[in-house]
XYZ file of C-alpha atoms in Angstrom:
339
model
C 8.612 51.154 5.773
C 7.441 48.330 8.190
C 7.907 44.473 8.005
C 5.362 43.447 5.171
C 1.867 41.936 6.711
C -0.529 39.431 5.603
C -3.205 42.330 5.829
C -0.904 44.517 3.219
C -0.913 41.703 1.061
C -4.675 41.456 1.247
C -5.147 44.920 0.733
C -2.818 44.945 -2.205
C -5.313 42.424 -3.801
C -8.688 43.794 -2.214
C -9.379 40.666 -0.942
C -9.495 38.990 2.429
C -7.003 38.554 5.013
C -7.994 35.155 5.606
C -7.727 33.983 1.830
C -4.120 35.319 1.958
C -3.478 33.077 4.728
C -4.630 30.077 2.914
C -2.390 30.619 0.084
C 0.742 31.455 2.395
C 0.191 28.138 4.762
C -0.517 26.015 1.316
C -4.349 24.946 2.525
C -6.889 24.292 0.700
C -10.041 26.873 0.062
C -8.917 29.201 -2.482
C -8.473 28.640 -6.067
C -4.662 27.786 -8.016
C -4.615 30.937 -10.000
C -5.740 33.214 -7.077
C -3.201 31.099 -5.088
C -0.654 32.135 -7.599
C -1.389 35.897 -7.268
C -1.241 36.133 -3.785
C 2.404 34.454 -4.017
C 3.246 36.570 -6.266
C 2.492 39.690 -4.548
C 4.539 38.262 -1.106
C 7.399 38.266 -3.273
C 6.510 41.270 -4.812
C 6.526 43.230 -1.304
C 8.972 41.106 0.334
C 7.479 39.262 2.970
C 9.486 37.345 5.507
C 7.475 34.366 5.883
C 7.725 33.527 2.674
C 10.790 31.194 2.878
C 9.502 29.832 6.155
C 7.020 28.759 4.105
C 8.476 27.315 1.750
C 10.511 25.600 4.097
C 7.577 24.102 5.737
C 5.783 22.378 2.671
C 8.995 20.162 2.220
C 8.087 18.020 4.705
C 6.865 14.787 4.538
C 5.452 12.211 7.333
C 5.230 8.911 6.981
C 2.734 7.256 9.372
C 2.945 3.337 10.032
C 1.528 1.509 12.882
C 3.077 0.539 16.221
C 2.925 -3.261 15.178
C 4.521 -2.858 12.024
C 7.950 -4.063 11.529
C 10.505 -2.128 9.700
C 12.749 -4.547 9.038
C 10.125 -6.732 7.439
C 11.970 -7.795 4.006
C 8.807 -6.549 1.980
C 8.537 -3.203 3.385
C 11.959 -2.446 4.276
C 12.664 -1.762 0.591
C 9.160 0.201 0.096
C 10.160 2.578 3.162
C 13.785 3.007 1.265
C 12.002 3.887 -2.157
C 9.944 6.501 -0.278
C 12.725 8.349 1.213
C 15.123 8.734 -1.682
C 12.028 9.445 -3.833
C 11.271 12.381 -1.419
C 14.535 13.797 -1.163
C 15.107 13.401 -5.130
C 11.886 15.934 -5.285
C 12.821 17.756 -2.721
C 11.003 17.060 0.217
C 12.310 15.500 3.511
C 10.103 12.856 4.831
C 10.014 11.216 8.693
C 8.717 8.194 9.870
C 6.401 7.905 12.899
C 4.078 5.179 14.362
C 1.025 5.741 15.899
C -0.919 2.704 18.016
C -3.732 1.410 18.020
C -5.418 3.801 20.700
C -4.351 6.538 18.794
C -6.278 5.357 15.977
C -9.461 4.871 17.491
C -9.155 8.260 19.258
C -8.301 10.242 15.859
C -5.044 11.343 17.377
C -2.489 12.994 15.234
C 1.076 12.125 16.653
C 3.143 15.651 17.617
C 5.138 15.304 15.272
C 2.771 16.136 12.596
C 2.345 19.414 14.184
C 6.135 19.791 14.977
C 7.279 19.467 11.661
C 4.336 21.132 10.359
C 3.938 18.579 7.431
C 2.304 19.164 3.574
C 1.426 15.400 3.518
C 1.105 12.148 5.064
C 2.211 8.747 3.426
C 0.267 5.590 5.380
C 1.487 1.844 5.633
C 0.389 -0.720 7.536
C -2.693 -1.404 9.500
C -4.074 1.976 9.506
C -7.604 1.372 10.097
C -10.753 3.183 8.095
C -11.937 5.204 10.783
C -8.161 7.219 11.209
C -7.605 7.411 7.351
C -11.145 8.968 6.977
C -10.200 11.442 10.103
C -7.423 12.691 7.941
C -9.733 13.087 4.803
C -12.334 15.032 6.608
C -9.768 17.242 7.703
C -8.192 17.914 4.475
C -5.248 17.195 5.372
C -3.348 16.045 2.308
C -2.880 12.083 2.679
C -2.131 8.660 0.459
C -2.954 5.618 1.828
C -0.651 2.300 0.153
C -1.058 -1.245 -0.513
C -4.894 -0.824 1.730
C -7.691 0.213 -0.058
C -10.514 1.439 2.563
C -13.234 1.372 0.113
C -15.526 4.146 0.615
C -12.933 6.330 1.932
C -11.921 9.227 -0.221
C -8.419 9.458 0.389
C -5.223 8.435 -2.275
C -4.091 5.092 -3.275
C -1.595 3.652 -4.416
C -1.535 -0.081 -4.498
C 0.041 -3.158 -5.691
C -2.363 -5.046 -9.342
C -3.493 -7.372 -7.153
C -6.495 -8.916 -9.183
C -4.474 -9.171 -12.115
C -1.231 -10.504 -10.413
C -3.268 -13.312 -8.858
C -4.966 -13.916 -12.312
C -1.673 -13.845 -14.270
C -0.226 -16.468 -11.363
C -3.444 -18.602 -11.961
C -3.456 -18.617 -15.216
C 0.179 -19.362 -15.401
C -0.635 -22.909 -13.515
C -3.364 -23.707 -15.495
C -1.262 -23.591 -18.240
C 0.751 -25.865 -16.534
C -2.060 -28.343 -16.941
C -3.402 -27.848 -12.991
C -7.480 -27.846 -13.270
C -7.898 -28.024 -9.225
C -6.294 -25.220 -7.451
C -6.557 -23.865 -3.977
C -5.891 -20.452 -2.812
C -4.263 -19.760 0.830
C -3.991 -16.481 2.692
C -4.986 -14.995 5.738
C -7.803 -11.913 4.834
C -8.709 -10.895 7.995
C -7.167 -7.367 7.591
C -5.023 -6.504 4.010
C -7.682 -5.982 1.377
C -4.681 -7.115 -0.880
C -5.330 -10.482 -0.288
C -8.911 -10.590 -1.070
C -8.162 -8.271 -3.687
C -5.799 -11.540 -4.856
C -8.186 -13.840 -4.183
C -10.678 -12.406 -6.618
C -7.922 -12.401 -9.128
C -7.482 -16.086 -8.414
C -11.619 -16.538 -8.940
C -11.865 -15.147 -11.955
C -9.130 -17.200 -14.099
C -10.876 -19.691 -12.788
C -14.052 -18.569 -13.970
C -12.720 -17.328 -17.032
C -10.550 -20.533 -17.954
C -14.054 -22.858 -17.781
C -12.568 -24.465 -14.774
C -15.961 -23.292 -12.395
C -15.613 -21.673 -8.711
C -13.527 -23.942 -6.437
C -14.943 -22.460 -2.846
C -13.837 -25.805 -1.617
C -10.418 -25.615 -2.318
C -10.436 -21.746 -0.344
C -8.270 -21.880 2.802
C -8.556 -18.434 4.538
C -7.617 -17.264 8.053
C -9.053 -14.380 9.441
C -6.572 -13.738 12.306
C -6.528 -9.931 12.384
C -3.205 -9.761 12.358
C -2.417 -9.555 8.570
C -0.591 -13.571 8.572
C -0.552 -16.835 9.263
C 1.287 -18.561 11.982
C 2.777 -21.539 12.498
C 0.042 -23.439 14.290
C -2.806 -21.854 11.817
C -0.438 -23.258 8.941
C -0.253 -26.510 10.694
C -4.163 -27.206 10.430
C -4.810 -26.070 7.123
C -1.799 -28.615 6.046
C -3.917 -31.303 7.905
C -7.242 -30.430 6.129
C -5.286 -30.954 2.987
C -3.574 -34.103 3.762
C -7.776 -35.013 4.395
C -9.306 -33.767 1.476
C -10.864 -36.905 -0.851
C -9.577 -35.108 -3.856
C -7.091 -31.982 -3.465
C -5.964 -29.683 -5.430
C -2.822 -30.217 -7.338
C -1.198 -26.529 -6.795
C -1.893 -23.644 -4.645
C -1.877 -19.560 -4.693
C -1.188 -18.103 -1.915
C -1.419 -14.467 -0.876
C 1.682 -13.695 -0.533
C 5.623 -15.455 -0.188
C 5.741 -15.657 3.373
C 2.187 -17.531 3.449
C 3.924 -19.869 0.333
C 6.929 -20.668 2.224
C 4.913 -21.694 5.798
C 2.607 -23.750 3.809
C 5.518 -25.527 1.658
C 7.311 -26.351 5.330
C 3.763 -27.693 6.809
C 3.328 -29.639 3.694
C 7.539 -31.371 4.085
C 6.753 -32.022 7.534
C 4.062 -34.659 6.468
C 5.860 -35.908 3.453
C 4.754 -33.752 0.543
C 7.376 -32.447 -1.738
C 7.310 -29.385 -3.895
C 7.287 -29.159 -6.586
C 6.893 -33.422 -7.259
C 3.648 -33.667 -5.308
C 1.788 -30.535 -5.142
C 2.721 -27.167 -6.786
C 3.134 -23.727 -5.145
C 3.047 -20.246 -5.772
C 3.337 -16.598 -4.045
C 3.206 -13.249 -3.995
C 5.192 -10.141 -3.779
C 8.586 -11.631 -5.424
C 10.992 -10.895 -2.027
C 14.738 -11.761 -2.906
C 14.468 -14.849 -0.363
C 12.411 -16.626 -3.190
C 15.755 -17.153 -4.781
C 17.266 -18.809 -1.945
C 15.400 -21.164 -1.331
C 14.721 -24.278 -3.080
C 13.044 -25.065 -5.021
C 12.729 -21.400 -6.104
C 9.355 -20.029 -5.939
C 6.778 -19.281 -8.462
C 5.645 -15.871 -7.497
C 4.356 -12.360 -9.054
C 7.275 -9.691 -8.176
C 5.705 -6.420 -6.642
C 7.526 -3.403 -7.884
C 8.162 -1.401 -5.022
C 10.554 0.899 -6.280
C 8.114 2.037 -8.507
C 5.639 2.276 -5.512
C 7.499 4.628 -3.235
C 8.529 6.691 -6.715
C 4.153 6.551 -7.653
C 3.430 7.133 -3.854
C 5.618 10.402 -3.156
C 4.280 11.823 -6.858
C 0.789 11.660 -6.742
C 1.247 12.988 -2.648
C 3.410 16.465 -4.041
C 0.264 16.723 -6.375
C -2.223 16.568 -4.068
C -0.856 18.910 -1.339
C -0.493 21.052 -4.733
C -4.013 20.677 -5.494
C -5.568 20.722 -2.377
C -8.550 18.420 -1.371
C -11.338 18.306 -4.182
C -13.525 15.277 -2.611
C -12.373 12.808 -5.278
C -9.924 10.399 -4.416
C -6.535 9.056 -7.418
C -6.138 5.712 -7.368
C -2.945 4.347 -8.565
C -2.207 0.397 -9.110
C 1.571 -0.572 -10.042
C 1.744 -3.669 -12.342
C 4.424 -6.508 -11.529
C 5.773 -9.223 -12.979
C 5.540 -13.133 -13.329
C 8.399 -14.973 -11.704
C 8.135 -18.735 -12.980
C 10.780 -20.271 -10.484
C 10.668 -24.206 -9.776
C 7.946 -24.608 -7.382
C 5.306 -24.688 -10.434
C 4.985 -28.710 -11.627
C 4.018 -29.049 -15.511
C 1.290 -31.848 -15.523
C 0.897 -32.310 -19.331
């Protein structure tokens, strides 16, 4: 007797070639339990592709863009958490970059095709237009810490409305009534995400919208500089009546506006108070020690690499999972108690 074909499997089942390929190359189109059968019957008959197969839908790619940077002390650990998660399930997963040409032109690096991946994992600036190329291709795909809205793709993401609420509300039980908020929201819907947290425990603490007291860059490229932090220190050394703390969108954006501020003589946490976000281990080394909401990205990668196995399980059913990972308060020094 011959090698076994997709075609004898078919006929085996009385149904088409084509739907047996499906099933064998894990794509969507056919249901779970007819899935199943058709498995079954490869096994059943022997067929040699089967373990090349199942080879094949253990690997993972993670895509980041060209300008990210791996050694960044947030992500660093969130890359980590991805790749032990993926090997403790299994799975091998590879990191690639793709540019910013490649994103306008829908390109899908080689290695996609090389390793002939089940999934793909996104971080960074991926922009809407290449996540939604991926979606309308069904190609399995979860997008973290960016939410494109409108785009029907996986999340996972960081609680960042109630993070920047529970850091609000933590100053205002401090006794601050006037409090800014500082970020750059020109591309990480994270930090507008935060900022919204930071509006409503306003709103919701009596204390009225403080638009005023709103410093936000729109760079483009995700942060604030030097010089950027530099001018928004001067409008605050200006201001006839400023706010005595500040949120800001994430630790990095804290710490640059606490060194603008000691350049022109304001101390924190004895003049003006400041807080973060994310909860990076440098937060403890510095003093005073920052007031910031850790981001649990253990837990991330672990969430991230889950609900990815189940969709290349499920296949594409035009609905998108949307995971958010609650953190935790970290009160540190740089929070002043005015009562």
């Amino acid at each position: 007797m011959g090698k076994t074909s997709m075609q004898d499997i078919a006929d085996e089942l009385n149904i088409s070639k084509n739907a047996v390929s499906l099933a064998l190359n894990g794509k969507p189109g056919i249901s779970d339990a007819l899935k199943d059968k058709i498995l079954e019957k490869a096994r059943e008959l022997n067929y040699e592709g089967l373990n090349k197969i199942k080879l094949k839908k253990k690997n993972l790619l993670l895509i980041v863009d060209d300008r990210f940077d791996r050694e960044d002390e947030f992500f660093l650990p969130l890359i980590s958490s991805l790749l032990r998660h993926s090997a403790e399930q299994g799975y091998c997963m590879m990191l690639t970059t793709v540019s910013e040409e490649m994103q306008k032109k829908n390109t899908v690096p080689s290695v996609y095709y090389e390793m002939d991946a089940a999934g793909v994992v996104f971080l960074g600036q991926i922009e809407k237009n290449y996540l939604e190329y991926y979606v309308e291709e069904k190609i399995p795909c979860l997008m973290m810490l960016l939410h494109h809205y409108g785009v029907k793709a996986d999340y996972v993401l960081s609680a960042n409305v109630d993070g920047a609420f529970l850091v609000t509300k933590y100053l205002i039980s401090c006794g601050h009534k006037k409090i800014g908020y500082f970020a750059d929201v020109g591309v990480y819907s994270s930090f507008v995400e935060r900022l919204w947290g930071y509006r409503y425990a306003l709103l919701t603490s009596g204390l009225g919208e403080q638009r005023q007291n709103e410093l936000l860059s729109t760079s483009g490229y995700g942060f604030i500089d030097l010089s950027a932090a530099d001018s928004f220190a001067d409008k605050i050394l200006h201001m006839e009546d400023p706010p005595t703390a500040w949120v800001c969108g994430n630790d990095a954006a804290a710490f640059i506006l606490i060194n603008a501020l000691k350049d022109r003589g304001i101390r924190v946490p004895d003049d003006v108070s400041v807080a973060g976000f994310d909860g990076m281990k440098k937060i403890y080394m510095r003093h005073p020690v920052l007031c910031s909401y850790d981001v649990k990205r253990d837990v991330l990668g672990k969430k991230a690499v889950e609900l990815l196995i189940k969709r290349i399980h499920s296949g594409y059913t035009g609905e998108s999972v949307i995971e958010s990972v609650a953190g935790e308060l970290v009160i540190g020094e740089s929070v002043k108690r005015m009562d």
